[in-house]
Structures are given as C-alpha cells and as structure tokens.
Short mmCIF file of C-alpha atoms in Angstrom, two decimals:
data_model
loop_
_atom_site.label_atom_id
_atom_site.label_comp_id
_atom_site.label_asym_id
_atom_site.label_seq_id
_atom_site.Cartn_x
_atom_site.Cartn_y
_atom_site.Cartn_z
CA UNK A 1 0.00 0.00 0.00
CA UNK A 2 1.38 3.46 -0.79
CA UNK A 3 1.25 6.28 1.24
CA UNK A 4 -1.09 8.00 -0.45
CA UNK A 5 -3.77 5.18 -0.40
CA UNK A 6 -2.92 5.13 3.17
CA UNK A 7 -3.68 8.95 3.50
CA UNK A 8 -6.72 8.62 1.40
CA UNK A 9 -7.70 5.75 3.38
CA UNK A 10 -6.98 7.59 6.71
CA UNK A 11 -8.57 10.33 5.53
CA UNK A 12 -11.85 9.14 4.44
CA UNK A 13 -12.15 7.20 7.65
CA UNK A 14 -11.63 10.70 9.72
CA UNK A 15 -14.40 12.42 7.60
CA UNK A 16 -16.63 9.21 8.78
CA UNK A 17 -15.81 9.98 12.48
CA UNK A 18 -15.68 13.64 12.16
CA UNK A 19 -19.64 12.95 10.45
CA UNK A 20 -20.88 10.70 13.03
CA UNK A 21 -19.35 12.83 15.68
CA UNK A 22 -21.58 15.76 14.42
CA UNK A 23 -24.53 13.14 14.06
CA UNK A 24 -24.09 12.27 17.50
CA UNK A 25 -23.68 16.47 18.58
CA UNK A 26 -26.75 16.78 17.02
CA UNK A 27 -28.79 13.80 18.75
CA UNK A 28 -27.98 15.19 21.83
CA UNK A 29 -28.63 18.34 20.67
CA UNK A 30 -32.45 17.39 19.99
CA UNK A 31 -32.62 15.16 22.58
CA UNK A 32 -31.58 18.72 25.10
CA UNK A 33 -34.41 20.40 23.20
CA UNK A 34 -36.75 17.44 23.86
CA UNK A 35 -36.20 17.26 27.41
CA UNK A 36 -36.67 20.78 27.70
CA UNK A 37 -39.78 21.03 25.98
CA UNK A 38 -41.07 18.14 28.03
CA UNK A 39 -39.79 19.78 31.27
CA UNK A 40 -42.01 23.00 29.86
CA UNK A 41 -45.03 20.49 29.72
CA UNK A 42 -45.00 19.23 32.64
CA UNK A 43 -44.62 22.32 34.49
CA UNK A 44 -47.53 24.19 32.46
CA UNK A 45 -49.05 21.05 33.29
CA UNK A 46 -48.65 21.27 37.14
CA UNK A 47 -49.15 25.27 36.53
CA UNK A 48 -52.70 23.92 35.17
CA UNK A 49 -53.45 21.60 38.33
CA UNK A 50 -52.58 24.31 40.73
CA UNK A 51 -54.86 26.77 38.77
CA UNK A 52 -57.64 24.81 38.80
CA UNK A 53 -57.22 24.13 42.63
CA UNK A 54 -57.13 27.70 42.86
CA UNK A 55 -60.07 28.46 41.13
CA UNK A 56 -61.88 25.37 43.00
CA UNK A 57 -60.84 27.24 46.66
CA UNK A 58 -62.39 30.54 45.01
CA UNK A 59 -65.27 29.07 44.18
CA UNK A 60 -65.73 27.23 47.49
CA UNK A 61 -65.22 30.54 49.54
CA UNK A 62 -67.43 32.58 47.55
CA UNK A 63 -70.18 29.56 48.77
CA UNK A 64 -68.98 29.69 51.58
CA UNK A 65 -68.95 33.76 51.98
CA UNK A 66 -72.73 33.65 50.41
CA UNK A 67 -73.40 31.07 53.48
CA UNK A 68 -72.66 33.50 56.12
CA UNK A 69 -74.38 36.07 54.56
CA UNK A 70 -77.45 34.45 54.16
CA UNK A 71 -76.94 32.91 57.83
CA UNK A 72 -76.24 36.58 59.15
CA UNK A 73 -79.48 37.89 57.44
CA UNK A 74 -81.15 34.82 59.39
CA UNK A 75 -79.67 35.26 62.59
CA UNK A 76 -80.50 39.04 61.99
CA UNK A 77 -84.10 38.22 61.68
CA UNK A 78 -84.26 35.84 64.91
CA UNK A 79 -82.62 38.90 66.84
CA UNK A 80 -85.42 41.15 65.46
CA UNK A 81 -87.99 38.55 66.53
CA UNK A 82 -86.43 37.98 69.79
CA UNK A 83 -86.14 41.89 70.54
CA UNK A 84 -90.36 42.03 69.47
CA UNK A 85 -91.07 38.88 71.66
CA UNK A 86 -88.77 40.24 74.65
CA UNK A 87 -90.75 43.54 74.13
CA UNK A 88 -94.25 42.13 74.15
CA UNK A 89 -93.58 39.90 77.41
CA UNK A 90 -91.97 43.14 79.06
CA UNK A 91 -95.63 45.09 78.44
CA UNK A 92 -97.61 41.94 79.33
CA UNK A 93 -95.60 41.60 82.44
CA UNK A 94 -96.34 45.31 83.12
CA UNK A 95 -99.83 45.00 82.44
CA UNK A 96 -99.94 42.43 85.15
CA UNK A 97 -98.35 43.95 87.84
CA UNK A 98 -100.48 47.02 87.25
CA UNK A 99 -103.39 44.35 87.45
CA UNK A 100 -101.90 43.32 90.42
CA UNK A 101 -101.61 46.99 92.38
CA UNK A 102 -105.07 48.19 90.79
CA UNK A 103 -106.61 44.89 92.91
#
C-alpha cells in the first residue's frame, strides 16, 4: 500500500468519524431540546393543576362567603324577633303587675 492510499484511506475514515461525531452532537442536541420542551409540559401542566385548585378554593369561599351572609341575614331576623317577643312579654308583664296593684 502506498502512502497516499494510506492517507486517502486515513482520511476518508476521519471524515466518517468527524460525520458521526456531528450526528451524534446533534442527537444530543435534539434530545436537550426534547427534554426541555417536556420539562415546559409538565410544568404548564402542574401550573394547570394548581390553577384549577385555585379556582376550586375561590369558588368554594365565595359559597362559603354567600353562606354566612345568608346565615347573618337569618340570625339578623331571629334577633329582630327575639327583641319584638322580649318587648311584648316586658308590656304583658307590666300590664300584670299594674293588674296586680289596681286589685
């Protein structure tokens, strides 16, 4: 073999290594990009999850703030009813005692 076939030879074989070296720069290359993009998906993902929690809690406060209310209107009315019936058995016990002295 001369030393030019041996060149030749040598040098097509580095042009194969130098190619699959780039091939392989490139695999992990796209495979970096992949991984990212999945990292990105599952974090919009979890982003999502939390969101909608979020929103659930919301939603379950407002109920719950709309409970009170309406509970605090009630209660508001029993107090009214309570003050009326405390009033009426404060005159009705007045009327009786001045029953009482007038017998």
């Amino acid at each position: 073999m001369t030393a030019h076939a041996i060149a030749s030879t040598l040098d097509g074989s580095l042009q194969r290594l130098a190619g699959l070296a780039f091939d392989m720069h490139q695999d992990r290359a796209i495979a970096r990009q992949e991984a990212a993009y999945e990292q990105r998906e599952r974090n919009l993902s979890a982003v999502g999850k939390v969101a909608a929690r979020v929103q659930s809690d919301a939603n379950r406060i407002a109920a719950l703030q709309a409970e009170v209310a309406r509970l605090r209107e009630e209660n508001n009315g029993w107090r009214v009813r309570a003050l009326g019936a405390e009033g009426k058995l404060a005159r009705m016990a007045a009327a009786i005692r001045s029953m009482r002295s007038a017998a």
